[in-house]
């Protein structure tokens, strides 16, 4: 049965949604094959295995015609210079999505298999992910970067696409602290 209308309390300080649906925590060990420097990744994953990001959602089901939301919080850090990021994924049926930056400083990296786009994300920025663009978020600052995502319930997550095609670019910081996008390689 469809979900009945309901209100969700958003706590802008704690970055929580209430009522709360499924949540997940991604540690370094969950990001296998994604950082360019595989040995730096392996050392970190086998060592203190830090939490790289968390995702908390409202209880709207991930099924067609529903419109779920979630908040992702990426902690600040870098692995061999490559900024901490989400795994990144493609939506299997190429559905679009929007992100609203809430806190901290980040970037929204998008790749359609040929073209790469980068959007700077600061609180108040709405990033639009068009159909068919794989998307990854990156923390470019020195505090947690958090954003709200709103997506079609049937969108799904194809993580294999990124392992096969990459994301077009990788994000680093240059000596002055500006984002330095490098060709994907590896
Ligand atoms: C989605 C959103 C978003 C995303 C998280 C974690 O489609 O659900 O894009 O909620 O899943 O930011 O990123 P990864 O799914 O790439 O780990
Ligand atoms: Ni998505």
Short mmCIF file of N, CA and C and ligand atoms in Angstrom, two decimals:
data_model
loop_
_atom_site.label_atom_id
_atom_site.label_comp_id
_atom_site.label_asym_id
_atom_site.label_seq_id
_atom_site.Cartn_x
_atom_site.Cartn_y
_atom_site.Cartn_z
N UNK A 1 0.84 -1.21 0.00
CA UNK A 1 0.00 0.00 0.00
C UNK A 1 0.87 1.26 0.00
N UNK A 2 0.40 2.35 -0.61
CA UNK A 2 1.20 3.58 -0.60
C UNK A 2 1.35 4.11 0.82
N UNK A 3 2.43 4.85 1.02
CA UNK A 3 2.68 5.49 2.31
C UNK A 3 1.70 6.64 2.48
N UNK A 4 1.19 6.83 3.68
CA UNK A 4 0.32 7.97 3.96
C UNK A 4 1.18 9.23 4.14
N UNK A 5 0.55 10.39 3.92
CA UNK A 5 1.32 11.63 4.13
C UNK A 5 1.84 11.69 5.57
N UNK A 6 3.05 12.18 5.72
CA UNK A 6 3.60 12.35 7.06
C UNK A 6 4.69 13.42 7.04
N UNK A 7 4.97 13.98 8.21
CA UNK A 7 6.00 15.01 8.34
C UNK A 7 7.30 14.36 8.82
N UNK A 8 8.40 14.89 8.34
CA UNK A 8 9.72 14.42 8.75
C UNK A 8 10.43 15.58 9.42
N UNK A 9 10.90 15.36 10.64
CA UNK A 9 11.65 16.41 11.33
C UNK A 9 13.11 16.33 10.93
N UNK A 10 13.61 17.43 10.39
CA UNK A 10 15.02 17.52 10.01
C UNK A 10 15.74 18.33 11.07
N UNK A 11 16.72 17.74 11.72
CA UNK A 11 17.52 18.43 12.73
C UNK A 11 18.80 18.92 12.06
N UNK A 12 18.86 20.23 11.83
CA UNK A 12 19.97 20.80 11.05
C UNK A 12 21.30 20.75 11.80
N UNK A 13 21.26 20.65 13.12
CA UNK A 13 22.50 20.54 13.90
C UNK A 13 23.03 19.12 13.89
N UNK A 14 22.14 18.18 14.20
CA UNK A 14 22.57 16.78 14.30
C UNK A 14 22.52 16.07 12.95
N UNK A 15 21.90 16.73 11.94
CA UNK A 15 21.81 16.16 10.59
C UNK A 15 21.09 14.82 10.59
N UNK A 16 19.95 14.80 11.28
CA UNK A 16 19.15 13.58 11.37
C UNK A 16 17.76 13.83 10.81
N UNK A 17 17.11 12.74 10.43
CA UNK A 17 15.71 12.76 10.00
C UNK A 17 14.93 11.92 11.00
N UNK A 18 13.73 12.40 11.36
CA UNK A 18 12.91 11.66 12.31
C UNK A 18 11.45 11.71 11.86
N UNK A 19 10.75 10.60 11.68
CA UNK A 19 11.23 9.24 11.94
C UNK A 19 12.37 8.85 10.99
N UNK A 20 13.12 7.87 11.45
CA UNK A 20 14.31 7.44 10.73
C UNK A 20 14.08 6.08 10.07
N UNK A 21 14.57 5.95 8.85
CA UNK A 21 14.51 4.66 8.15
C UNK A 21 15.87 3.98 8.23
N UNK A 22 16.20 3.19 7.21
CA UNK A 22 17.49 2.49 7.23
C UNK A 22 18.67 3.47 7.24
N UNK A 23 19.72 3.10 7.94
CA UNK A 23 20.96 3.89 7.94
C UNK A 23 22.11 2.96 7.56
N UNK A 24 23.16 3.54 7.04
CA UNK A 24 24.34 2.72 6.79
C UNK A 24 25.61 3.51 7.06
N UNK A 25 26.65 2.76 7.39
CA UNK A 25 27.96 3.33 7.69
C UNK A 25 28.95 2.68 6.74
N UNK A 26 29.67 3.50 5.98
CA UNK A 26 30.68 2.94 5.08
C UNK A 26 32.07 3.27 5.63
N UNK A 27 32.80 2.19 5.92
CA UNK A 27 34.18 2.31 6.37
C UNK A 27 35.11 2.16 5.18
N UNK A 28 36.37 2.46 5.41
CA UNK A 28 37.37 2.36 4.34
C UNK A 28 37.32 0.99 3.64
N UNK A 29 37.12 -0.07 4.44
CA UNK A 29 37.11 -1.42 3.85
C UNK A 29 35.97 -1.61 2.86
N UNK A 30 34.93 -0.78 2.93
CA UNK A 30 33.80 -0.88 2.00
C UNK A 30 34.10 -0.21 0.65
N UNK A 31 35.23 0.48 0.55
CA UNK A 31 35.53 1.25 -0.67
C UNK A 31 36.62 0.59 -1.53
N UNK A 32 36.57 -0.72 -1.57
CA UNK A 32 37.60 -1.46 -2.32
C UNK A 32 37.58 -1.12 -3.82
N UNK A 33 38.75 -0.90 -4.37
CA UNK A 33 38.88 -0.69 -5.81
C UNK A 33 38.53 0.71 -6.28
N UNK A 34 38.34 1.64 -5.34
CA UNK A 34 37.88 2.97 -5.73
C UNK A 34 38.96 4.04 -5.66
N UNK A 35 39.84 3.97 -4.67
CA UNK A 35 40.94 4.95 -4.61
C UNK A 35 42.04 4.54 -5.59
N UNK A 36 42.71 5.54 -6.17
CA UNK A 36 43.78 5.24 -7.14
C UNK A 36 44.90 4.44 -6.48
N UNK A 37 45.31 4.87 -5.27
CA UNK A 37 46.43 4.20 -4.59
C UNK A 37 45.89 3.02 -3.79
N UNK A 38 45.91 1.86 -4.41
CA UNK A 38 45.30 0.66 -3.79
C UNK A 38 46.05 0.23 -2.54
N UNK A 39 47.37 0.46 -2.51
CA UNK A 39 48.09 -0.01 -1.32
C UNK A 39 47.82 0.92 -0.15
N UNK A 40 47.67 2.21 -0.40
CA UNK A 40 47.31 3.14 0.68
C UNK A 40 45.91 2.79 1.20
N UNK A 41 45.01 2.45 0.27
CA UNK A 41 43.66 2.04 0.68
C UNK A 41 43.73 0.78 1.56
N UNK A 42 44.49 -0.23 1.11
CA UNK A 42 44.55 -1.51 1.82
C UNK A 42 45.14 -1.32 3.22
N UNK A 43 46.16 -0.47 3.32
CA UNK A 43 46.78 -0.22 4.62
C UNK A 43 45.79 0.42 5.59
N UNK A 44 45.03 1.39 5.08
CA UNK A 44 44.03 2.07 5.92
C UNK A 44 42.90 1.12 6.30
N UNK A 45 42.44 0.32 5.33
CA UNK A 45 41.33 -0.61 5.58
C UNK A 45 41.73 -1.69 6.59
N UNK A 46 42.98 -2.13 6.50
CA UNK A 46 43.46 -3.17 7.42
C UNK A 46 43.90 -2.57 8.76
N UNK A 47 44.08 -1.25 8.79
CA UNK A 47 44.51 -0.58 10.02
C UNK A 47 43.32 -0.11 10.83
N UNK A 48 43.19 1.21 10.99
CA UNK A 48 42.08 1.69 11.85
C UNK A 48 40.74 1.69 11.11
N UNK A 49 40.76 1.40 9.83
CA UNK A 49 39.52 1.26 9.03
C UNK A 49 38.50 2.34 9.37
N UNK A 50 38.83 3.61 9.09
CA UNK A 50 37.96 4.72 9.52
C UNK A 50 36.60 4.72 8.82
N UNK A 51 35.62 5.32 9.50
CA UNK A 51 34.33 5.59 8.88
C UNK A 51 34.54 6.72 7.88
N UNK A 52 34.21 6.48 6.61
CA UNK A 52 34.37 7.51 5.58
C UNK A 52 33.07 8.30 5.43
N UNK A 53 31.93 7.62 5.47
CA UNK A 53 30.65 8.34 5.41
C UNK A 53 29.52 7.51 5.99
N UNK A 54 28.45 8.23 6.32
CA UNK A 54 27.23 7.59 6.81
C UNK A 54 26.05 8.06 5.94
N UNK A 55 25.02 7.25 5.86
CA UNK A 55 23.79 7.63 5.16
C UNK A 55 22.62 7.30 6.06
N UNK A 56 21.79 8.31 6.34
CA UNK A 56 20.60 8.09 7.14
C UNK A 56 19.39 8.50 6.30
N UNK A 57 18.30 7.77 6.41
CA UNK A 57 17.17 8.05 5.53
C UNK A 57 15.87 8.15 6.32
N UNK A 58 14.84 8.65 5.66
CA UNK A 58 13.50 8.62 6.22
C UNK A 58 12.90 7.24 5.88
N UNK A 59 11.77 6.88 6.49
CA UNK A 59 11.23 5.55 6.22
C UNK A 59 10.40 5.42 4.93
N UNK A 60 10.58 6.32 3.96
CA UNK A 60 9.88 6.16 2.68
C UNK A 60 10.51 4.98 1.92
N UNK A 61 9.69 4.03 1.47
CA UNK A 61 10.27 2.84 0.84
C UNK A 61 10.91 3.13 -0.52
N UNK A 62 11.95 2.36 -0.83
CA UNK A 62 12.63 2.51 -2.13
C UNK A 62 11.93 1.64 -3.16
N UNK A 63 10.74 2.10 -3.56
CA UNK A 63 9.98 1.42 -4.61
C UNK A 63 9.42 2.48 -5.56
N UNK A 64 9.08 2.04 -6.78
CA UNK A 64 8.56 2.93 -7.81
C UNK A 64 7.48 3.85 -7.29
N UNK A 65 7.52 5.09 -7.74
CA UNK A 65 6.53 6.14 -7.50
C UNK A 65 6.69 6.79 -6.13
N UNK A 66 7.40 6.14 -5.21
CA UNK A 66 7.73 6.80 -3.94
C UNK A 66 8.90 7.75 -4.18
N UNK A 67 9.13 8.67 -3.22
CA UNK A 67 10.18 9.68 -3.38
C UNK A 67 11.01 9.76 -2.09
N UNK A 68 11.89 8.80 -1.88
CA UNK A 68 12.67 8.76 -0.64
C UNK A 68 13.70 9.89 -0.55
N UNK A 69 14.17 10.11 0.67
CA UNK A 69 15.22 11.09 0.93
C UNK A 69 16.24 10.48 1.87
N UNK A 70 17.46 11.00 1.78
CA UNK A 70 18.49 10.55 2.72
C UNK A 70 19.49 11.68 2.94
N UNK A 71 20.19 11.60 4.06
CA UNK A 71 21.28 12.55 4.33
C UNK A 71 22.58 11.77 4.39
N UNK A 72 23.53 12.19 3.57
CA UNK A 72 24.86 11.60 3.56
C UNK A 72 25.81 12.55 4.27
N UNK A 73 26.63 12.04 5.16
CA UNK A 73 27.66 12.84 5.83
C UNK A 73 29.02 12.20 5.55
N UNK A 74 29.87 12.93 4.84
CA UNK A 74 31.21 12.43 4.50
C UNK A 74 32.21 13.12 5.42
N UNK A 75 33.04 12.32 6.09
CA UNK A 75 34.03 12.89 7.00
C UNK A 75 35.20 13.44 6.21
N UNK A 76 35.93 14.44 6.79
CA UNK A 76 37.07 15.00 6.06
C UNK A 76 38.25 14.05 6.10
N UNK A 77 38.95 13.96 5.01
CA UNK A 77 40.13 13.10 4.97
C UNK A 77 40.57 12.85 3.54
N UNK A 78 41.71 12.20 3.40
CA UNK A 78 42.23 11.86 2.09
C UNK A 78 43.05 10.59 2.21
N UNK A 79 43.06 9.79 1.16
CA UNK A 79 43.86 8.56 1.10
C UNK A 79 44.86 8.73 -0.03
N UNK A 80 46.15 8.84 0.36
CA UNK A 80 47.21 9.18 -0.60
C UNK A 80 46.82 10.43 -1.39
N UNK A 81 46.24 11.39 -0.69
CA UNK A 81 45.88 12.67 -1.30
C UNK A 81 44.50 12.71 -1.94
N UNK A 82 43.94 11.55 -2.26
CA UNK A 82 42.61 11.52 -2.91
C UNK A 82 41.54 11.74 -1.85
N UNK A 83 40.75 12.79 -2.07
CA UNK A 83 39.77 13.21 -1.05
C UNK A 83 38.73 12.14 -0.79
N UNK A 84 38.34 12.02 0.49
CA UNK A 84 37.32 11.04 0.87
C UNK A 84 36.01 11.34 0.14
N UNK A 85 35.35 10.26 -0.21
CA UNK A 85 34.25 10.34 -1.18
C UNK A 85 33.29 9.18 -0.96
N UNK A 86 32.13 9.27 -1.61
CA UNK A 86 31.22 8.13 -1.64
C UNK A 86 31.68 7.15 -2.72
N UNK A 87 31.13 5.94 -2.67
CA UNK A 87 31.50 4.95 -3.69
C UNK A 87 31.17 5.47 -5.08
N UNK A 88 30.00 6.08 -5.22
CA UNK A 88 29.53 6.53 -6.52
C UNK A 88 28.75 5.42 -7.20
N UNK A 89 27.74 5.80 -7.93
CA UNK A 89 26.91 4.80 -8.61
C UNK A 89 26.17 5.43 -9.77
N UNK A 90 25.64 4.54 -10.59
CA UNK A 90 24.74 4.91 -11.69
C UNK A 90 23.36 4.37 -11.28
N UNK A 91 22.29 5.07 -11.64
CA UNK A 91 20.95 4.51 -11.44
C UNK A 91 20.65 3.61 -12.64
N UNK A 92 20.30 2.35 -12.38
CA UNK A 92 20.15 1.39 -13.50
C UNK A 92 19.22 1.86 -14.62
N UNK A 93 18.12 2.53 -14.29
CA UNK A 93 17.22 3.01 -15.35
C UNK A 93 17.43 4.50 -15.64
N UNK A 94 18.61 4.99 -15.22
CA UNK A 94 19.01 6.37 -15.56
C UNK A 94 18.05 7.42 -15.05
N UNK A 95 17.54 7.24 -13.84
CA UNK A 95 16.64 8.26 -13.29
C UNK A 95 17.45 9.41 -12.69
N UNK A 96 16.87 10.59 -12.70
CA UNK A 96 17.53 11.78 -12.16
C UNK A 96 17.41 11.85 -10.64
N UNK A 97 18.09 12.84 -10.07
CA UNK A 97 18.12 12.97 -8.61
C UNK A 97 18.52 14.40 -8.28
N UNK A 98 18.13 14.89 -7.08
CA UNK A 98 18.68 16.19 -6.63
C UNK A 98 19.35 16.06 -5.28
N UNK A 99 20.39 16.87 -5.11
CA UNK A 99 21.11 16.97 -3.84
C UNK A 99 21.00 18.41 -3.36
N UNK A 100 20.83 18.59 -2.05
CA UNK A 100 20.89 19.92 -1.43
C UNK A 100 21.99 19.90 -0.38
N UNK A 101 23.02 20.72 -0.58
CA UNK A 101 24.13 20.77 0.39
C UNK A 101 23.64 21.41 1.68
N UNK A 102 24.02 20.81 2.81
CA UNK A 102 23.53 21.26 4.12
C UNK A 102 24.62 21.85 5.00
N UNK A 103 25.81 21.26 4.96
CA UNK A 103 26.84 21.63 5.92
C UNK A 103 28.21 21.28 5.35
N UNK A 104 29.21 22.09 5.66
CA UNK A 104 30.56 21.80 5.20
C UNK A 104 30.75 22.19 3.75
N UNK A 105 31.78 21.60 3.15
CA UNK A 105 32.18 21.96 1.78
C UNK A 105 32.40 20.69 1.00
N UNK A 106 31.83 20.61 -0.18
CA UNK A 106 32.03 19.39 -0.95
C UNK A 106 31.92 19.62 -2.43
N UNK A 107 31.88 18.52 -3.14
CA UNK A 107 31.72 18.56 -4.58
C UNK A 107 30.87 17.41 -5.04
N UNK A 108 30.19 17.63 -6.15
CA UNK A 108 29.38 16.59 -6.79
C UNK A 108 30.01 16.30 -8.15
N UNK A 109 30.64 15.12 -8.23
CA UNK A 109 31.31 14.69 -9.45
C UNK A 109 30.34 13.82 -10.24
N UNK A 110 30.16 14.14 -11.52
CA UNK A 110 29.24 13.37 -12.36
C UNK A 110 29.95 12.96 -13.64
N UNK A 111 29.57 11.78 -14.14
CA UNK A 111 30.22 11.21 -15.33
C UNK A 111 29.18 10.42 -16.11
N UNK A 112 29.06 10.71 -17.40
CA UNK A 112 28.06 9.98 -18.20
C UNK A 112 28.72 8.93 -19.09
N UNK A 113 30.00 8.66 -18.82
CA UNK A 113 30.73 7.69 -19.63
C UNK A 113 31.66 8.39 -20.60
N UNK A 114 31.38 9.68 -20.87
CA UNK A 114 32.23 10.49 -21.75
C UNK A 114 32.57 11.83 -21.13
N UNK A 115 31.53 12.50 -20.68
CA UNK A 115 31.72 13.85 -20.13
C UNK A 115 31.79 13.81 -18.60
N UNK A 116 32.62 14.70 -18.04
CA UNK A 116 32.75 14.83 -16.59
C UNK A 116 32.24 16.20 -16.18
N UNK A 117 31.51 16.27 -15.10
CA UNK A 117 31.08 17.56 -14.55
C UNK A 117 31.38 17.58 -13.06
N UNK A 118 31.75 18.73 -12.56
CA UNK A 118 32.01 18.93 -11.13
C UNK A 118 31.20 20.14 -10.67
N UNK A 119 30.43 19.99 -9.62
CA UNK A 119 29.71 21.12 -9.02
C UNK A 119 30.26 21.34 -7.62
N UNK A 120 30.69 22.57 -7.32
CA UNK A 120 31.04 22.92 -5.94
C UNK A 120 29.75 22.94 -5.13
N UNK A 121 29.77 22.32 -3.97
CA UNK A 121 28.57 22.21 -3.14
C UNK A 121 28.83 22.87 -1.78
N UNK A 122 28.15 23.98 -1.51
CA UNK A 122 28.20 24.61 -0.19
C UNK A 122 26.77 24.77 0.28
N UNK A 123 26.56 24.93 1.59
CA UNK A 123 25.19 24.92 2.11
C UNK A 123 24.25 25.83 1.30
N UNK A 124 23.17 25.26 0.81
CA UNK A 124 22.21 25.98 -0.02
C UNK A 124 22.30 25.63 -1.49
N UNK A 125 23.38 25.02 -1.91
CA UNK A 125 23.50 24.64 -3.33
C UNK A 125 22.64 23.41 -3.61
N UNK A 126 21.83 23.49 -4.65
CA UNK A 126 21.10 22.32 -5.13
C UNK A 126 21.84 21.82 -6.36
N UNK A 127 22.29 20.58 -6.28
CA UNK A 127 22.98 19.96 -7.42
C UNK A 127 21.99 19.06 -8.15
N UNK A 128 21.89 19.26 -9.46
CA UNK A 128 20.97 18.44 -10.24
C UNK A 128 21.75 17.34 -10.97
N UNK A 129 21.33 16.12 -10.78
CA UNK A 129 21.94 14.96 -11.44
C UNK A 129 20.97 14.52 -12.54
N UNK A 130 21.31 14.80 -13.81
CA UNK A 130 20.40 14.44 -14.90
C UNK A 130 20.39 12.92 -15.12
N UNK A 131 19.36 12.43 -15.81
CA UNK A 131 19.30 11.01 -16.12
C UNK A 131 20.58 10.54 -16.82
N UNK A 132 21.12 9.39 -16.37
CA UNK A 132 22.24 8.79 -17.06
C UNK A 132 23.61 9.26 -16.61
N UNK A 133 23.67 10.10 -15.57
CA UNK A 133 24.96 10.56 -15.05
C UNK A 133 25.26 9.85 -13.74
N UNK A 134 26.35 9.05 -13.75
CA UNK A 134 26.82 8.45 -12.50
C UNK A 134 27.26 9.59 -11.58
N UNK A 135 27.13 9.40 -10.27
CA UNK A 135 27.41 10.49 -9.33
C UNK A 135 28.16 10.01 -8.11
N UNK A 136 29.09 10.85 -7.69
CA UNK A 136 29.92 10.61 -6.49
C UNK A 136 30.06 11.94 -5.77
N UNK A 137 30.02 11.91 -4.44
CA UNK A 137 30.20 13.12 -3.64
C UNK A 137 31.55 13.07 -2.94
N UNK A 138 32.15 14.25 -2.76
CA UNK A 138 33.50 14.37 -2.23
C UNK A 138 33.51 15.44 -1.15
N UNK A 139 34.21 15.18 -0.04
CA UNK A 139 34.40 16.21 0.98
C UNK A 139 35.68 16.98 0.63
N UNK A 140 35.54 18.28 0.34
CA UNK A 140 36.70 19.10 -0.04
C UNK A 140 37.16 20.00 1.10
N UNK A 141 36.52 19.88 2.26
CA UNK A 141 36.83 20.78 3.38
C UNK A 141 37.49 20.06 4.54
N UNK A 142 37.46 20.72 5.72
CA UNK A 142 38.11 20.13 6.89
C UNK A 142 37.12 19.84 8.01
N UNK A 143 35.85 19.81 7.67
CA UNK A 143 34.80 19.39 8.60
C UNK A 143 33.87 18.44 7.84
N UNK A 144 32.95 17.76 8.53
CA UNK A 144 32.05 16.87 7.78
C UNK A 144 31.26 17.64 6.71
N UNK A 145 31.08 17.02 5.56
CA UNK A 145 30.25 17.58 4.48
C UNK A 145 28.96 16.76 4.42
N UNK A 146 27.82 17.45 4.54
CA UNK A 146 26.54 16.74 4.55
C UNK A 146 25.60 17.31 3.49
N UNK A 147 24.82 16.42 2.89
CA UNK A 147 23.83 16.86 1.89
C UNK A 147 22.61 15.96 1.96
N UNK A 148 21.49 16.56 1.54
CA UNK A 148 20.23 15.83 1.43
C UNK A 148 20.08 15.34 -0.02
N UNK A 149 19.68 14.10 -0.20
CA UNK A 149 19.39 13.56 -1.53
C UNK A 149 17.91 13.23 -1.61
N UNK A 150 17.29 13.56 -2.74
CA UNK A 150 15.90 13.17 -3.01
C UNK A 150 15.88 12.44 -4.35
N UNK A 151 15.35 11.22 -4.36
CA UNK A 151 15.50 10.38 -5.55
C UNK A 151 14.29 9.49 -5.75
N UNK A 152 14.03 9.11 -7.00
CA UNK A 152 12.91 8.21 -7.27
C UNK A 152 13.10 6.89 -6.54
N UNK A 153 12.02 6.40 -5.93
CA UNK A 153 12.14 5.20 -5.11
C UNK A 153 12.65 3.98 -5.86
N UNK A 154 12.42 3.94 -7.16
CA UNK A 154 12.88 2.79 -7.94
C UNK A 154 14.25 3.00 -8.57
N UNK A 155 14.95 4.05 -8.17
CA UNK A 155 16.21 4.40 -8.86
C UNK A 155 17.27 3.32 -8.73
N UNK A 156 17.44 2.75 -7.55
CA UNK A 156 18.44 1.71 -7.34
C UNK A 156 19.87 2.25 -7.36
N UNK A 157 20.84 1.36 -7.20
CA UNK A 157 22.25 1.74 -7.13
C UNK A 157 23.08 0.72 -7.89
N UNK A 158 23.66 1.12 -9.00
CA UNK A 158 24.57 0.24 -9.74
C UNK A 158 26.00 0.66 -9.41
N UNK A 159 26.62 -0.06 -8.48
CA UNK A 159 27.99 0.25 -8.07
C UNK A 159 29.01 -0.34 -9.04
N UNK A 160 28.64 -1.41 -9.71
CA UNK A 160 29.56 -2.06 -10.65
C UNK A 160 29.91 -1.14 -11.81
N UNK A 161 28.97 -0.29 -12.20
CA UNK A 161 29.20 0.63 -13.32
C UNK A 161 30.45 1.47 -13.09
N UNK A 162 30.61 1.95 -11.86
CA UNK A 162 31.77 2.80 -11.53
C UNK A 162 33.06 1.99 -11.55
N UNK A 163 33.00 0.73 -11.12
CA UNK A 163 34.21 -0.11 -11.17
C UNK A 163 34.62 -0.36 -12.62
N UNK A 164 33.65 -0.45 -13.52
CA UNK A 164 33.94 -0.71 -14.93
C UNK A 164 34.33 0.56 -15.68
N UNK A 165 33.59 1.63 -15.47
CA UNK A 165 33.76 2.85 -16.27
C UNK A 165 34.56 3.95 -15.58
N UNK A 166 34.75 3.85 -14.26
CA UNK A 166 35.38 4.93 -13.52
C UNK A 166 34.42 6.10 -13.33
N UNK A 167 34.99 7.24 -12.90
CA UNK A 167 34.16 8.44 -12.70
C UNK A 167 34.70 9.62 -13.50
N UNK A 168 35.63 9.38 -14.42
CA UNK A 168 36.12 10.45 -15.29
C UNK A 168 37.23 11.28 -14.67
N UNK A 169 37.11 11.61 -13.39
CA UNK A 169 38.13 12.40 -12.68
C UNK A 169 38.26 11.91 -11.25
N UNK A 170 39.38 12.31 -10.64
CA UNK A 170 39.61 12.07 -9.22
C UNK A 170 39.91 13.42 -8.57
N UNK A 171 39.47 13.59 -7.32
CA UNK A 171 39.58 14.90 -6.66
C UNK A 171 40.68 14.92 -5.61
N UNK A 172 41.56 15.90 -5.74
CA UNK A 172 42.65 16.17 -4.80
C UNK A 172 42.60 17.64 -4.44
N UNK A 173 43.46 18.08 -3.53
CA UNK A 173 43.62 19.51 -3.26
C UNK A 173 45.01 19.92 -3.73
N UNK A 174 45.12 21.12 -4.31
CA UNK A 174 46.45 21.62 -4.67
C UNK A 174 47.07 22.33 -3.45
N UNK A 175 48.27 22.88 -3.64
CA UNK A 175 49.01 23.47 -2.52
C UNK A 175 48.24 24.61 -1.87
N UNK A 176 47.40 25.33 -2.64
CA UNK A 176 46.66 26.46 -2.09
C UNK A 176 45.32 26.03 -1.50
N UNK A 177 45.02 24.73 -1.54
CA UNK A 177 43.78 24.24 -0.94
C UNK A 177 42.60 24.23 -1.90
N UNK A 178 42.84 24.53 -3.18
CA UNK A 178 41.77 24.46 -4.18
C UNK A 178 41.63 23.03 -4.69
N UNK A 179 40.43 22.72 -5.17
CA UNK A 179 40.20 21.37 -5.70
C UNK A 179 41.00 21.18 -6.98
N UNK A 180 41.68 20.07 -7.04
CA UNK A 180 42.51 19.72 -8.20
C UNK A 180 41.94 18.43 -8.78
N UNK A 181 41.25 18.54 -9.93
CA UNK A 181 40.66 17.37 -10.57
C UNK A 181 41.68 16.77 -11.53
N UNK A 182 41.96 15.49 -11.35
CA UNK A 182 42.94 14.82 -12.21
C UNK A 182 42.25 13.74 -13.03
N UNK A 183 42.82 13.41 -14.19
CA UNK A 183 42.25 12.33 -15.00
C UNK A 183 42.12 11.06 -14.16
N UNK A 184 41.10 10.28 -14.43
CA UNK A 184 40.76 9.15 -13.57
C UNK A 184 41.89 8.13 -13.46
N UNK A 185 42.47 7.71 -14.57
CA UNK A 185 43.46 6.62 -14.61
C UNK A 185 42.95 5.42 -13.83
N UNK A 186 43.82 4.49 -13.56
CA UNK A 186 43.60 3.29 -12.74
C UNK A 186 42.19 2.79 -12.57
C1 LIG B 1 20.99 7.65 -3.91
C2 LIG B 1 21.81 8.87 -3.61
C3 LIG B 1 22.56 8.91 -2.27
C4 LIG B 1 23.79 8.00 -2.21
C5 LIG B 1 24.64 8.26 -0.97
C6 LIG B 1 25.81 7.29 -0.78
O1 LIG B 1 20.79 7.37 -5.11
O2 LIG B 1 20.50 6.97 -2.98
O3 LIG B 1 22.62 9.17 -4.68
O4 LIG B 1 21.71 8.63 -1.20
O5 LIG B 1 23.39 6.65 -2.26
O6 LIG B 1 25.18 9.55 -1.03
O7 LIG B 1 26.56 7.17 -1.96
P1 LIG B 1 26.82 5.73 -2.60
O8 LIG B 1 25.46 5.09 -2.77
O9 LIG B 1 27.49 5.99 -3.90
O10 LIG B 1 27.63 4.95 -1.62
NI1 LIG B 2 21.91 8.25 -6.61
#
